[in-house]
Coordinates of C-alpha atoms in Angstrom, one line a residue:
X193 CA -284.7 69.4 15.7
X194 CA -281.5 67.6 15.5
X195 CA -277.6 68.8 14.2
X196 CA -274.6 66.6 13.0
X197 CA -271.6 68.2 12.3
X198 CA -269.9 66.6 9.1
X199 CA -267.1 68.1 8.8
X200 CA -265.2 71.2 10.4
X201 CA -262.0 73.6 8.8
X202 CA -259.1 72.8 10.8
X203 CA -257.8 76.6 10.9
X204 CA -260.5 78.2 11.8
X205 CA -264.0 77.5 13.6
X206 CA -266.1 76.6 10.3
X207 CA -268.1 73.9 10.2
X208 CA -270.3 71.8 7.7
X209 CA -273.4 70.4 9.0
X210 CA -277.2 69.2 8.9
X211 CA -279.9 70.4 10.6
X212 CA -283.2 68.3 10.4
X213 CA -286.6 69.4 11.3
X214 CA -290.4 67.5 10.6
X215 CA -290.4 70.0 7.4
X216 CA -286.6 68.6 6.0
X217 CA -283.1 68.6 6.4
X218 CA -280.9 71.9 6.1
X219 CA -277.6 72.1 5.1
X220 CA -275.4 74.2 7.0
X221 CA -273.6 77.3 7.1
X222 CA -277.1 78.7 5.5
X223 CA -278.7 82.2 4.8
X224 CA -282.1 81.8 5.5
X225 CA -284.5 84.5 3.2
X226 CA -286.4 87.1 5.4
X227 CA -290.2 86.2 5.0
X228 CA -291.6 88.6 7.4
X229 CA -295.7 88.6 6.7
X230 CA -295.2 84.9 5.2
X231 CA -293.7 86.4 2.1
X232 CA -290.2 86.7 0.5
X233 CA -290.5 90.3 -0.7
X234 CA -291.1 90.1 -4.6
X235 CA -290.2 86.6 -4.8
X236 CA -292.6 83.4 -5.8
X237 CA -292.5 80.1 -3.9
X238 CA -291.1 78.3 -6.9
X239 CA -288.2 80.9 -7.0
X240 CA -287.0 80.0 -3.7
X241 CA -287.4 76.6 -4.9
X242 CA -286.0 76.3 -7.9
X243 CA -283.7 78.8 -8.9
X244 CA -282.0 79.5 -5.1
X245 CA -282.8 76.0 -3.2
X246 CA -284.1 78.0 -0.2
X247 CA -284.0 75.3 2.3
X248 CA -285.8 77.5 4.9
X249 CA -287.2 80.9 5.3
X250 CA -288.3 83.3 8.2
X251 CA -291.3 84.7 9.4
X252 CA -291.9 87.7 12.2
X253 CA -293.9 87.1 15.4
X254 CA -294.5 90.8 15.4
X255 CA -296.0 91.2 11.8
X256 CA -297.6 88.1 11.5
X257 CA -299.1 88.6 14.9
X258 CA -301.3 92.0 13.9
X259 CA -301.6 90.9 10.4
X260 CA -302.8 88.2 9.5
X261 CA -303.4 87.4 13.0
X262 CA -303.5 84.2 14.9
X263 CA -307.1 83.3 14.6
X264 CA -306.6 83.6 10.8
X265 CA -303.5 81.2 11.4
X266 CA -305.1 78.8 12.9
X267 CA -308.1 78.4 11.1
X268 CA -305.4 78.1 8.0
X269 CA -303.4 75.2 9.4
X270 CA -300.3 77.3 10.6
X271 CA -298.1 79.4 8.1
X272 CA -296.7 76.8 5.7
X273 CA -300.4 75.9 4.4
X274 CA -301.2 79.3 4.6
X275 CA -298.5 80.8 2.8
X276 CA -297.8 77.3 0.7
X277 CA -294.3 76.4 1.5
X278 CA -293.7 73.0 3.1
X279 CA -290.1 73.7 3.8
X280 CA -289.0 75.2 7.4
X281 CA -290.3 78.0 8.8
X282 CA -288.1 79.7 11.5
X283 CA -289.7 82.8 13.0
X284 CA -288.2 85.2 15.3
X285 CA -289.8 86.4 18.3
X286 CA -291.2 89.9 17.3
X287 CA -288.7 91.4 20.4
X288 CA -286.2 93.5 17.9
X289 CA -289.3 95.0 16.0
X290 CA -291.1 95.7 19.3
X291 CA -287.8 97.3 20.6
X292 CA -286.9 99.5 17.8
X293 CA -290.6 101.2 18.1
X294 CA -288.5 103.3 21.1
X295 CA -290.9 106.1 21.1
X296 CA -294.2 103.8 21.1
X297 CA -293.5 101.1 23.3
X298 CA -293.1 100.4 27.2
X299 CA -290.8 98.3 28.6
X300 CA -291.7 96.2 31.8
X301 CA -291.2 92.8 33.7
X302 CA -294.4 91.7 32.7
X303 CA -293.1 92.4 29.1
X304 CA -293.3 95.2 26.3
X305 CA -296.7 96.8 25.7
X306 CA -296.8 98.6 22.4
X307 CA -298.3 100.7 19.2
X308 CA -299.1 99.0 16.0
X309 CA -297.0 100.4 13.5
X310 CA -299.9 99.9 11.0
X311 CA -302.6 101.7 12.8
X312 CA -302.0 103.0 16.5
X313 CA -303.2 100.1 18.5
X314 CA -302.4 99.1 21.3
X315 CA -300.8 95.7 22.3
X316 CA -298.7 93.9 25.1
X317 CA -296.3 91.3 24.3
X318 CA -295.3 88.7 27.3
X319 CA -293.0 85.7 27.0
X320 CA -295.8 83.9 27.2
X321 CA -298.5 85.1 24.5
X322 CA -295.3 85.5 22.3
X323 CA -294.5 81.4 22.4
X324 CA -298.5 81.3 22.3
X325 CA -298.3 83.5 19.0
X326 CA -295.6 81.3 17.1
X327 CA -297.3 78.2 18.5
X328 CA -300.2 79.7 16.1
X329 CA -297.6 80.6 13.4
X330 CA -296.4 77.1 14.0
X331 CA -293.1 77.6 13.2
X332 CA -290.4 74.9 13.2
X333 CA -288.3 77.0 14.8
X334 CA -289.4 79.1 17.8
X335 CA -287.3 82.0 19.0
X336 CA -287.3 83.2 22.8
X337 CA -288.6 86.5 23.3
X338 CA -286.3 89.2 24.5
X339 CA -284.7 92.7 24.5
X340 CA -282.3 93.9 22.0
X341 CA -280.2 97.0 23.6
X342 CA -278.8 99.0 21.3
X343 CA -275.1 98.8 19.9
X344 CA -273.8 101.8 22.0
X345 CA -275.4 100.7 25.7
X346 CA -273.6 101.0 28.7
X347 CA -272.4 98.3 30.6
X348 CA -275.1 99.4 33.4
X349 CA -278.0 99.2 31.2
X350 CA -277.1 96.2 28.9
X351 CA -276.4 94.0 32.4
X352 CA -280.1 95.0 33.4
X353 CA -281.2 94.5 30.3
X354 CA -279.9 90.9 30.1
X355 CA -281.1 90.1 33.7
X356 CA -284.4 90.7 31.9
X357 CA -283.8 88.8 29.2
X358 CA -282.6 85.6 31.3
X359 CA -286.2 86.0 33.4
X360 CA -288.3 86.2 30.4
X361 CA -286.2 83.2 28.8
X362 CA -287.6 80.8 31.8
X363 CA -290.9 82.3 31.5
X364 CA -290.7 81.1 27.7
X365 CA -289.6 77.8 28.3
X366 CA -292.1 77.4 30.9
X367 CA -295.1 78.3 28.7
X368 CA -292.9 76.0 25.8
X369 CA -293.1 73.1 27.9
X370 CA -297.2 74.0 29.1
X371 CA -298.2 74.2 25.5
X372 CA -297.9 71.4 22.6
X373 CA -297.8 71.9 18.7
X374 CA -300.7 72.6 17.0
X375 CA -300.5 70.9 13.8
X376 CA -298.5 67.8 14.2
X377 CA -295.1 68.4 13.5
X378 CA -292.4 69.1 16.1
X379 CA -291.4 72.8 17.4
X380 CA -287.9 73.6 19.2
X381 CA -287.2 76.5 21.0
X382 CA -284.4 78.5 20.6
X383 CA -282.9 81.2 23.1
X384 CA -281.5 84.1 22.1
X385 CA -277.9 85.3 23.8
X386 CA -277.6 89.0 24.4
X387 CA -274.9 91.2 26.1
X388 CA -274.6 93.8 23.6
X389 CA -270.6 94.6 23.2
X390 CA -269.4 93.3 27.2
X391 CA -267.6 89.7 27.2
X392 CA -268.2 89.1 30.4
X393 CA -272.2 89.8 29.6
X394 CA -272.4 87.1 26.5
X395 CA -270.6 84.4 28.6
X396 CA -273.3 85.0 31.8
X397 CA -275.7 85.0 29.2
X398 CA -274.8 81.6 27.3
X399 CA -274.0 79.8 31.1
X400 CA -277.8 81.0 31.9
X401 CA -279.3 79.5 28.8
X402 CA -277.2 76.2 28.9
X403 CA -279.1 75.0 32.1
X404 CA -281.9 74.7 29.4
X405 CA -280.2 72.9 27.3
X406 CA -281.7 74.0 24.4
X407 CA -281.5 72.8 20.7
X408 CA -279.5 75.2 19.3
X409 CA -278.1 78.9 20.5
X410 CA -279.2 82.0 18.7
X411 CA -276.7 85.6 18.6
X412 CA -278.6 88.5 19.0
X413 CA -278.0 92.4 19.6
X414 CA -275.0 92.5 17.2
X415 CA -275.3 94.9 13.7
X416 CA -276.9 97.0 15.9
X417 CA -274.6 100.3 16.1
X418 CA -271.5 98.5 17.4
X419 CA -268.1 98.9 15.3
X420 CA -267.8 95.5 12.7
X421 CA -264.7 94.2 14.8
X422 CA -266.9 94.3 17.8
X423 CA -269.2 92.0 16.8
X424 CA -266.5 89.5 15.7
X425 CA -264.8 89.7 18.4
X426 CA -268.4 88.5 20.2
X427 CA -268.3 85.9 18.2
X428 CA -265.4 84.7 19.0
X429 CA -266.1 84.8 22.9
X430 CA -269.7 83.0 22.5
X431 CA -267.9 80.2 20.1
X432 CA -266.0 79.6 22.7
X433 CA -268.7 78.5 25.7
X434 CA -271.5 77.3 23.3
X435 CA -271.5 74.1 22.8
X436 CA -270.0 72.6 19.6
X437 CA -272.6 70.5 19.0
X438 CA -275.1 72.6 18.7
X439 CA -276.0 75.6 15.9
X440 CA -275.5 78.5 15.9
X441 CA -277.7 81.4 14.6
X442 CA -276.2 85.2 13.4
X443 CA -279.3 87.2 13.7
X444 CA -280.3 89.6 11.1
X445 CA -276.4 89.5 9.2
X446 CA -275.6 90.9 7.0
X447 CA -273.1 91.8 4.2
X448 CA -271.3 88.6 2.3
X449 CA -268.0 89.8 4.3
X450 CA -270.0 89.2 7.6
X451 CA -271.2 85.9 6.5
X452 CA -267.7 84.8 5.4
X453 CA -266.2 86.2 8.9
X454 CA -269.3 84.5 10.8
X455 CA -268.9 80.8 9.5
X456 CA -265.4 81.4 10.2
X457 CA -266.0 82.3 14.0
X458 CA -268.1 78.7 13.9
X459 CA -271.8 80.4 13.3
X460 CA -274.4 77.8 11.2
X461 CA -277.3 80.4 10.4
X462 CA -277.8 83.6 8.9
X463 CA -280.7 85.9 8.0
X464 CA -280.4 89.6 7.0
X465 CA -282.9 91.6 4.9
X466 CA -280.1 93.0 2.8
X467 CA -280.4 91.0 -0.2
X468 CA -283.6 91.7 -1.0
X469 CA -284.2 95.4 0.1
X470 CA -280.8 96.8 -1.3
X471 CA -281.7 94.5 -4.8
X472 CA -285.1 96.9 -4.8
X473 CA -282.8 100.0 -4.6
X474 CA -280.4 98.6 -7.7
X475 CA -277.5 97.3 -5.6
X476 CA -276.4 93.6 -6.8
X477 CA -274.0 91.7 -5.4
X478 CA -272.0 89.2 -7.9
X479 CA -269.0 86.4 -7.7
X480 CA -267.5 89.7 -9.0
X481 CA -268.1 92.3 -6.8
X482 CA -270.6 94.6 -6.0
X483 CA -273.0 96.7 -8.8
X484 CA -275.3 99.9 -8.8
X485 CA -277.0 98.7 -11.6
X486 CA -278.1 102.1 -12.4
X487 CA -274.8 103.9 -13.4
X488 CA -274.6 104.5 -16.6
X489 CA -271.6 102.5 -17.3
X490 CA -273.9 99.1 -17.4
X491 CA -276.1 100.8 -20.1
X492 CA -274.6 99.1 -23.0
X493 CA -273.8 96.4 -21.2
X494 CA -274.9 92.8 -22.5
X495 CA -273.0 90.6 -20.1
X496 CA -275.0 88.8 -18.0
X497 CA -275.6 89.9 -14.1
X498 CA -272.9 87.4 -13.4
X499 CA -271.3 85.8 -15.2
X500 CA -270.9 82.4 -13.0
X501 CA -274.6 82.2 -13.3
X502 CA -275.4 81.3 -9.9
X503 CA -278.8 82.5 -10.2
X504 CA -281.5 81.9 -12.8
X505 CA -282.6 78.0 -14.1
X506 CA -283.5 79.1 -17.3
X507 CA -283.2 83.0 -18.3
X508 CA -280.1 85.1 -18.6
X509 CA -280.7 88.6 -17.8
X510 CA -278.1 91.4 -18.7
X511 CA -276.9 94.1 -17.0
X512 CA -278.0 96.5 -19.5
X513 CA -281.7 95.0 -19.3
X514 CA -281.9 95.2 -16.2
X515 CA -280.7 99.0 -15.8
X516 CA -283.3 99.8 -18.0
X517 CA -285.8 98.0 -15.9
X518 CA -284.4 99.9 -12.5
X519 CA -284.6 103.9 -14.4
X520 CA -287.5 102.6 -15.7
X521 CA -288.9 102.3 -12.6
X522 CA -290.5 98.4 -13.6
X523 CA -291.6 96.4 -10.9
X524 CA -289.7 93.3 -12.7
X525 CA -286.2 95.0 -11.8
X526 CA -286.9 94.7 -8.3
X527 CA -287.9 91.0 -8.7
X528 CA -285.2 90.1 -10.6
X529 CA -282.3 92.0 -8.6
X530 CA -284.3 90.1 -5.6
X531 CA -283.8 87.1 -6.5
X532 CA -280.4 86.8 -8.0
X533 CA -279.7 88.5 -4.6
X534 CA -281.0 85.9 -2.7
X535 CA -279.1 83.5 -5.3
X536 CA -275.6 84.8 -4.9
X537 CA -276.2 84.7 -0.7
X538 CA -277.2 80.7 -0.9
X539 CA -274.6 80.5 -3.4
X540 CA -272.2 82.0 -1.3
X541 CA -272.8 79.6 1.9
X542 CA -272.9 76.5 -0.4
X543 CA -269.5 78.0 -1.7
X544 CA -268.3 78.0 1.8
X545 CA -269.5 74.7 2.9
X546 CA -268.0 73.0 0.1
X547 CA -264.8 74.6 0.9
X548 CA -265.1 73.6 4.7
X549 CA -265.4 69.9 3.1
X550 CA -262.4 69.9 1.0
X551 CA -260.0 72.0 3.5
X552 CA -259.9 75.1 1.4
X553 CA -261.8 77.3 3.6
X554 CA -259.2 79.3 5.0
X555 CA -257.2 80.0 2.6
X556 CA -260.2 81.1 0.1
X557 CA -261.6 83.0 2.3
X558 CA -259.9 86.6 2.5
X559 CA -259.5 86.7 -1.1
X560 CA -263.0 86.4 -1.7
X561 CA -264.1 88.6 1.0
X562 CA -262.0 91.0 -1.1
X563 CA -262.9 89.9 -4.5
X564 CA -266.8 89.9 -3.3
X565 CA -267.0 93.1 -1.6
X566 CA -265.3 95.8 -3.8
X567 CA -267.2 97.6 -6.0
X568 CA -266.9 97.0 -9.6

């Protein structure tokens, strides 16, 4: 994997990029859609394609790992044949899933042994059968396994935690370097910096992981339970020991302010689940501001769902159609709130890299967070 930066905002840390894997090039800041069982919730492969430009999507260690399994994997090729996307795959470790299961899992140096969620089983994750596992998934992006402390540990727990974290990340790119792709493409590795909300904590923990020199530098254990200005204000210590010339991945974030405030505090990537699961409950987010889609006030509404049409190739849908969809109760609501979701998101980081190009950035960017976030 390989990152130039083209361009950067000169009043802030934002920066325009491309990252370039075997499976293509990705233009950063991106939001990358949450695939976790080697689907987009609701949302066809020539969605993602053609009327979002997905450049790449996640899978989960953790999910793909009991179903559909790693012998299933393999015999299929890896994920992208199985699935049918031949775009990038990046696919996080499995360690936040394992971790939020606090009452059926057990912590240990040897790693996390655990209860399938789906039914009961019993299973033990190491940093070494996890890099196995997504060797199997065949990711092009590989993420370290690790602990995720919640957003309100002490400083006495998250520093043990990390000292964890930093001993399992060796182990991983031990068993990284023992082990070689399976399906002839390139796979990079990808650590994941913890410290929950203690400076001091996400500086050891970046100085640990540079000694690997590692392609790129991944932000966990923030939107956890930790106050908004918290997690910016991490961001702005990381940003300044990372490297510059190397991403930088915002995991599992978050609302279009976060995004906004994360490119600005120089991160490249973004995932977050929001877009999808809050478009199955009616909530739409527009170059307007926010929707429920089910109060009544959109009943007689023919205007379409934005009316920039950042979404949909070929179809307008209007807000009044689509309300009746949601009370309804029609499975097509949820698609289409999904995916114009999903729309507005890689519309929004486009929005902001073409801003960081033409110097506008910063001065766009708290009257949007404003303009984007209220609700209409």
């Amino acid at each position: 994997m390989t990152f130039e930066i083209l361009s950067k905002d000169l009043c802030s840390s934002a920066r325009a990029g491309i990252l370039t894997t075997d499976h293509g090039s990705i233009e950063t800041p991106i939001f990358m859609p949450v695939g976790t069982v080697g689907s987009v919730k609701g949302v066809f492969h020539r969605e993602l394609k053609n009327d979002i430009n997905a450049q790449i999507i996640l899978g989960n260690t953790y999910h793909l790992y009991l179903r559909p399994g790693c012998d299933t994997l393999r015999q299929a090729g890896g994920l992208h044949k199985f699935c049918n996307w031949d775009r990038p795959i990046l696919t996080d470790s499995g360690g936040f899933q394992v971790f939020s299961l606090a009452s059926a899992r057990k912590l240990s140096e040897e790693g996390c042994r655990f209860q399938s969620h789906i039914d009961g089983s019993r299973h033990l994750f190491t940093p070494e059968n996890v890099m196995d596992t997504q060797r199997a998934i065949g990711a092009d992006i590989m993420m370290a396994f690790d602990e995720c402390p919640p957003g309100d540990s002490s400083i006495e727990y998250a520093s043990k935690s990390l000292d964890l974290t930093c001993r399992w990340l060796e182990r991983c790119f031990n068993r990284f370097e023992q082990t070689s792709p399976l399906y002839g493409y390139k796979q990079t590795l990808i650590p994941i910096i913890q410290g929950c909300v203690y400076e001091d904590l996400r500086v050891k923990s970046v100085e640990f992981i540079k000694q690997f020199n590692p392609d790129g530098y991944a932000i966990g254990g923030l939107a956890v339970g930790e106050p908004t200005e918290q997690m910016y204000r991490m961001l702005e210590v990381v940003d300044q020991v990372i490297p510059t010339d190397k991403p930088r991945y915002l995991m599992g974030v978050g609302t279009p302010a976060n995004i906004i405030e994360g490119i600005a505090r120089g991160v490249d990537m973004f995932d977050c689940v929001m877009p999808t699961r809050n478009g199955r409950n009616g909530m739409l987010f527009t170059t307007e501001g926010v929707i429920n889609i089910r109060n009544k006030k959109w009943e007689t509404d023919f205007s379409p769902i934005d009316p920039a049409g950042i979404t949909f190739v070929d179809t307008t849908y209007t807000k009044a159609y689509l309300r009746h969809l949601n009370i309804a109760g029609e499975m097509l609501a949820a698609q289409i709130a999904s995916i114009h979701n999903l729309g507005f998101y890689l519309w929004l980081v486009r929005e902001c890299r073409r801003r960081i190009i033409d110097g506008t950035f910063t001065q766009w960017k708290d009257a949007a967070i404003e303009k984007f976030m209220r609700r209409l």
